[in-house]
Amino acid sequence: MGGKGFTLIELVIAILVFAVGILGIVKMQSLSITGNSYGMHMSQAVNIAQDKLEELQNLSITSDTFNDGTPNALVPQYIKTINGTDYSIEYNVKTISGLGTKEVEIVVGWPEVLRNPSISITFVKR
């Protein structure tokens, strides 16, 4: 051989190095998409919880909604679908003894592969 050009071994090694680099980029892209999706769902869940919080704050404390042991407490009271994702909305009411106030916890969850993340907002109703 005259020493000009690449040998077959050099070519195979170069292709292997290139393939490993491409696989790393594909994995990073996949993680980026997953992270963006989680962030989008988290933002939607916070908005849904905020809407429910405002809805409950506008009700009178004497409303049946604020009875202790509200039926279906922490069982999905309804599902809201946004862009094909079902968000479960639940809330639980507890009386704060001696103060004439209620503590309300709102939980919004959504399904993901291998887990069911959720966010929680708690407020006090007087």
Coordinates of N, CA and C in Angstrom, one line a residue:
M1 N 0.8 -1.2 0.0 CA 0.0 0.0 0.0 C 0.9 1.2 0.0
G2 N 0.4 2.2 -0.7 CA 1.1 3.5 -0.8 C 1.0 4.5 0.3
G3 N 0.1 4.2 1.3 CA -0.1 5.2 2.3 C -1.0 6.3 2.0
K4 N -1.6 6.3 0.8 CA -2.6 7.3 0.5 C -4.0 6.8 0.7
G5 N -4.9 7.7 1.3 CA -6.3 7.3 1.5 C -6.4 6.6 2.9
F6 N -7.6 6.1 3.1 CA -8.0 5.4 4.4 C -8.1 3.9 4.2
T7 N -7.7 3.2 5.2 CA -7.8 1.8 5.2 C -9.2 1.5 5.6
L8 N -9.6 0.2 5.4 CA -11.0 -0.2 5.8 C -11.2 -0.1 7.3
I9 N -10.2 -0.4 8.1 CA -10.3 -0.3 9.6 C -10.5 1.1 10.0
E10 N -9.8 2.0 9.4 CA -9.9 3.4 9.8 C -11.3 3.9 9.4
L11 N -11.8 3.5 8.3 CA -13.2 3.9 7.9 C -14.2 3.3 8.8
V12 N -14.1 2.1 9.3 CA -15.1 1.5 10.2 C -15.0 2.2 11.5
I13 N -13.8 2.5 12.0 CA -13.7 3.2 13.3 C -14.3 4.6 13.2
A14 N -14.1 5.3 12.1 CA -14.7 6.6 11.9 C -16.2 6.6 11.9
I15 N -16.8 5.6 11.2 CA -18.2 5.4 11.2 C -18.8 5.1 12.6
L16 N -18.0 4.2 13.3 CA -18.5 3.9 14.7 C -18.5 5.1 15.6
V17 N -17.4 6.0 15.5 CA -17.4 7.2 16.3 C -18.5 8.1 16.0
F18 N -18.8 8.2 14.7 CA -19.9 9.1 14.2 C -21.2 8.6 14.7
A19 N -21.4 7.3 14.7 CA -22.7 6.7 15.1 C -22.9 6.9 16.6
V20 N -21.8 6.8 17.4 CA -22.0 7.0 18.8 C -22.4 8.4 19.1
G21 N -21.8 9.4 18.4 CA -22.1 10.8 18.5 C -23.6 11.1 18.1
I22 N -24.0 10.5 17.1 CA -25.4 10.6 16.6 C -26.4 10.1 17.7
L23 N -26.1 8.9 18.2 CA -26.9 8.3 19.3 C -27.0 9.2 20.5
G24 N -25.9 9.8 20.8 CA -25.9 10.8 22.0 C -26.8 12.0 21.7
I25 N -26.8 12.5 20.5 CA -27.7 13.6 20.1 C -29.1 13.2 20.1
V26 N -29.4 12.0 19.6 CA -30.8 11.5 19.6 C -31.3 11.3 21.1
K27 N -30.5 10.8 22.0 CA -30.9 10.7 23.4 C -31.1 12.0 24.0
M28 N -30.3 13.0 23.7 CA -30.5 14.4 24.3 C -31.8 15.0 23.8
Q29 N -32.1 14.7 22.5 CA -33.3 15.3 21.9 C -34.5 14.6 22.6
S30 N -34.5 13.3 22.8 CA -35.6 12.6 23.5 C -35.8 13.2 24.9
L31 N -34.7 13.4 25.6 CA -34.8 13.9 27.0 C -35.4 15.4 27.0
S32 N -35.0 16.1 26.0 CA -35.5 17.5 25.8 C -37.0 17.5 25.6
I33 N -37.5 16.6 24.7 CA -38.9 16.5 24.4 C -39.7 16.1 25.6
T34 N -39.2 15.1 26.4 CA -39.8 14.7 27.6 C -39.9 15.8 28.6
G35 N -38.8 16.5 28.8 CA -38.8 17.6 29.8 C -39.8 18.7 29.4
N36 N -39.8 19.1 28.1 CA -40.8 20.1 27.6 C -42.2 19.6 27.8
S37 N -42.5 18.4 27.6 CA -43.8 17.8 27.8 C -44.2 17.9 29.2
Y38 N -43.3 17.5 30.1 CA -43.6 17.6 31.6 C -43.9 19.0 32.0
G39 N -43.1 19.9 31.5 CA -43.3 21.4 31.8 C -44.6 21.9 31.3
M40 N -45.0 21.5 30.1 CA -46.3 21.9 29.6 C -47.5 21.4 30.5
H41 N -47.4 20.1 30.8 CA -48.4 19.5 31.7 C -48.5 20.1 33.0
M42 N -47.3 20.4 33.6 CA -47.2 21.1 34.9 C -47.9 22.5 34.8
S43 N -47.6 23.2 33.8 CA -48.2 24.5 33.6 C -49.8 24.4 33.5
Q44 N -50.2 23.5 32.7 CA -51.7 23.3 32.5 C -52.3 22.9 33.9
A45 N -51.6 22.0 34.6 CA -52.2 21.6 35.9 C -52.3 22.8 36.9
V46 N -51.3 23.6 36.9 CA -51.3 24.8 37.8 C -52.4 25.7 37.4
N47 N -52.6 25.9 36.1 CA -53.7 26.8 35.6 C -55.1 26.2 36.0
I48 N -55.2 24.9 35.9 CA -56.5 24.2 36.3 C -56.7 24.4 37.8
A49 N -55.7 24.1 38.6 CA -55.8 24.3 40.0 C -56.2 25.7 40.4
Q50 N -55.6 26.6 39.7 CA -55.8 28.1 40.0 C -57.3 28.4 39.7
D51 N -57.8 27.9 38.6 CA -59.2 28.1 38.2 C -60.1 27.5 39.2
K52 N -59.8 26.3 39.7 CA -60.7 25.7 40.7 C -60.6 26.5 42.1
L53 N -59.4 26.9 42.4 CA -59.2 27.7 43.6 C -60.1 29.0 43.5
E54 N -60.1 29.7 42.4 CA -60.9 30.9 42.2 C -62.4 30.6 42.3
E55 N -62.8 29.4 41.7 CA -64.2 29.0 41.7 C -64.6 28.8 43.2
L56 N -63.8 28.1 44.0 CA -64.1 27.8 45.3 C -64.1 29.0 46.2
Q57 N -63.2 29.9 46.0 CA -63.1 31.1 46.8 C -64.3 32.0 46.6
N58 N -65.0 31.9 45.4 CA -66.2 32.7 45.2 C -67.4 32.2 45.8
L59 N -67.4 31.0 46.4 CA -68.5 30.4 47.0 C -68.6 30.8 48.5
S60 N -69.8 30.8 49.1 CA -69.9 31.1 50.5 C -69.4 29.9 51.3
I61 N -68.9 30.2 52.5 CA -68.3 29.1 53.3 C -69.5 28.2 53.8
T62 N -70.7 28.7 53.8 CA -71.9 27.9 54.2 C -72.3 27.0 53.1
S63 N -71.7 27.0 51.9 CA -72.1 26.2 50.8 C -71.8 24.7 51.1
D64 N -72.7 23.8 50.6 CA -72.5 22.4 50.8 C -71.1 21.9 50.3
T65 N -70.5 22.7 49.4 CA -69.2 22.3 48.9 C -68.1 22.3 50.1
F66 N -68.3 23.1 51.1 CA -67.3 23.2 52.2 C -67.7 22.3 53.4
N67 N -68.6 21.3 53.3 CA -68.8 20.4 54.4 C -67.6 19.5 54.6
D68 N -67.3 19.2 55.8 CA -66.2 18.3 56.1 C -66.6 16.9 55.5
G69 N -65.6 16.2 55.0 CA -65.9 14.9 54.4 C -66.7 15.1 53.1
T70 N -66.4 16.1 52.4 CA -67.1 16.3 51.1 C -67.2 15.0 50.4
P71 N -68.4 14.6 49.9 CA -68.4 13.3 49.1 C -67.4 13.3 48.0
N72 N -66.8 12.2 47.8 CA -65.8 12.0 46.8 C -64.5 12.8 47.0
A73 N -64.3 13.2 48.3 CA -63.0 13.9 48.6 C -61.8 13.0 48.2
L74 N -61.0 13.7 47.5 CA -59.8 13.0 46.9 C -60.1 11.8 46.0
V75 N -61.3 11.8 45.4 CA -61.6 10.9 44.4 C -61.9 11.9 43.2
P76 N -61.4 11.6 42.0 CA -61.6 12.6 41.0 C -63.1 13.1 40.9
Q77 N -63.3 14.4 41.1 CA -64.6 14.9 41.0 C -65.0 15.2 39.5
Y78 N -64.0 15.5 38.8 CA -64.2 15.6 37.4 C -62.9 15.6 36.6
I79 N -63.0 15.3 35.4 CA -61.8 15.3 34.5 C -61.9 16.4 33.5
K80 N -60.8 17.1 33.3 CA -60.7 18.1 32.3 C -59.7 17.7 31.2
T81 N -60.1 17.6 30.0 CA -59.3 17.2 28.9 C -58.7 18.4 28.1
I82 N -57.4 18.5 28.0 CA -56.8 19.6 27.3 C -55.7 19.0 26.4
N83 N -55.8 19.2 25.1 CA -54.9 18.7 24.1 C -54.7 17.2 24.2
G84 N -55.8 16.5 24.5 CA -55.7 15.0 24.6 C -55.2 14.5 25.9
T85 N -54.9 15.3 26.9 CA -54.5 14.8 28.2 C -55.6 15.0 29.2
D86 N -55.9 14.0 29.9 CA -57.0 14.0 31.0 C -56.4 14.5 32.3
Y87 N -56.8 15.6 32.8 CA -56.4 16.1 34.1 C -57.5 15.8 35.1
S88 N -57.1 15.1 36.2 CA -58.1 14.8 37.3 C -58.0 15.9 38.3
I89 N -59.2 16.4 38.7 CA -59.3 17.5 39.6 C -60.0 17.0 40.9
E90 N -59.4 17.1 42.0 CA -59.9 16.6 43.3 C -59.7 17.7 44.3
Y91 N -60.6 17.7 45.3 CA -60.3 18.6 46.5 C -60.8 18.0 47.7
N92 N -60.2 18.4 48.8 CA -60.6 17.9 50.2 C -60.8 19.0 51.1
V93 N -61.8 19.0 51.9 CA -62.1 20.1 52.8 C -62.0 19.6 54.3
K94 N -61.3 20.4 55.1 CA -61.1 20.1 56.5 C -61.4 21.4 57.3
T95 N -62.1 21.2 58.5 CA -62.4 22.3 59.3 C -61.1 22.6 60.2
I96 N -60.8 23.9 60.3 CA -59.7 24.3 61.3 C -60.4 24.6 62.6
S97 N -60.2 23.8 63.6 CA -61.0 23.9 64.8 C -60.8 25.3 65.5
G98 N -62.0 25.8 66.0 CA -62.0 27.0 66.7 C -61.9 28.3 66.0
L99 N -61.6 28.2 64.7 CA -61.4 29.4 63.9 C -62.6 29.7 63.0
G100 N -63.5 28.8 62.8 CA -64.6 29.0 61.8 C -64.1 29.1 60.4
T101 N -63.0 28.4 60.1 CA -62.5 28.5 58.8 C -62.3 27.0 58.2
K102 N -62.1 26.9 57.0 CA -61.9 25.6 56.3 C -60.6 25.6 55.6
E103 N -59.9 24.5 55.6 CA -58.7 24.3 54.8 C -59.1 23.5 53.6
V104 N -58.8 24.0 52.4 CA -59.2 23.2 51.2 C -57.9 22.9 50.4
E105 N -57.7 21.6 50.1 CA -56.6 21.2 49.3 C -57.1 20.8 47.9
I106 N -56.5 21.3 46.9 CA -56.9 21.0 45.5 C -55.7 20.2 44.9
V107 N -56.0 19.1 44.3 CA -55.0 18.2 43.7 C -55.4 18.0 42.2
V108 N -54.4 18.3 41.4 CA -54.6 18.1 39.9 C -53.6 17.2 39.5
G109 N -54.0 16.1 38.8 CA -53.0 15.1 38.3 C -53.2 14.7 36.9
W110 N -52.2 14.1 36.3 CA -52.3 13.7 34.9 C -51.5 12.5 34.7
P111 N -51.9 11.6 33.7 CA -51.1 10.4 33.5 C -49.9 10.6 32.7
E112 N -48.8 9.9 33.0 CA -47.6 9.8 32.2 C -47.1 8.4 32.3
V113 N -46.2 8.0 31.4 CA -45.7 6.7 31.4 C -45.0 6.4 32.7
L114 N -45.3 5.3 33.4 CA -44.7 4.8 34.6 C -44.9 5.7 35.8
R115 N -45.7 6.8 35.7 CA -46.0 7.6 36.9 C -47.2 8.4 36.7
N116 N -47.8 8.9 37.7 CA -48.9 9.8 37.7 C -48.6 11.1 38.5
P117 N -47.9 12.1 37.9 CA -47.6 13.3 38.6 C -48.8 14.1 39.0
S118 N -48.7 14.9 40.0 CA -49.8 15.8 40.4 C -49.2 17.0 41.1
I119 N -50.0 18.1 41.1 CA -49.7 19.3 41.9 C -50.8 19.5 42.9
S120 N -50.4 20.2 44.0 CA -51.4 20.4 45.1 C -51.3 21.9 45.5
I121 N -52.5 22.5 45.7 CA -52.6 23.9 46.2 C -53.5 23.8 47.4
T122 N -53.1 24.5 48.5 CA -54.0 24.5 49.7 C -54.3 26.0 50.0
F123 N -55.5 26.2 50.4 CA -55.9 27.6 50.8 C -56.9 27.5 51.9
V124 N -57.0 28.6 52.6 CA -57.9 28.7 53.8 C -59.1 29.6 53.4
K125 N -60.3 29.0 53.6 CA -61.6 29.7 53.3 C -62.2 30.2 54.6
R126 N -62.5 31.5 54.7 CA -63.1 32.1 55.9 C -64.6 32.5 55.6

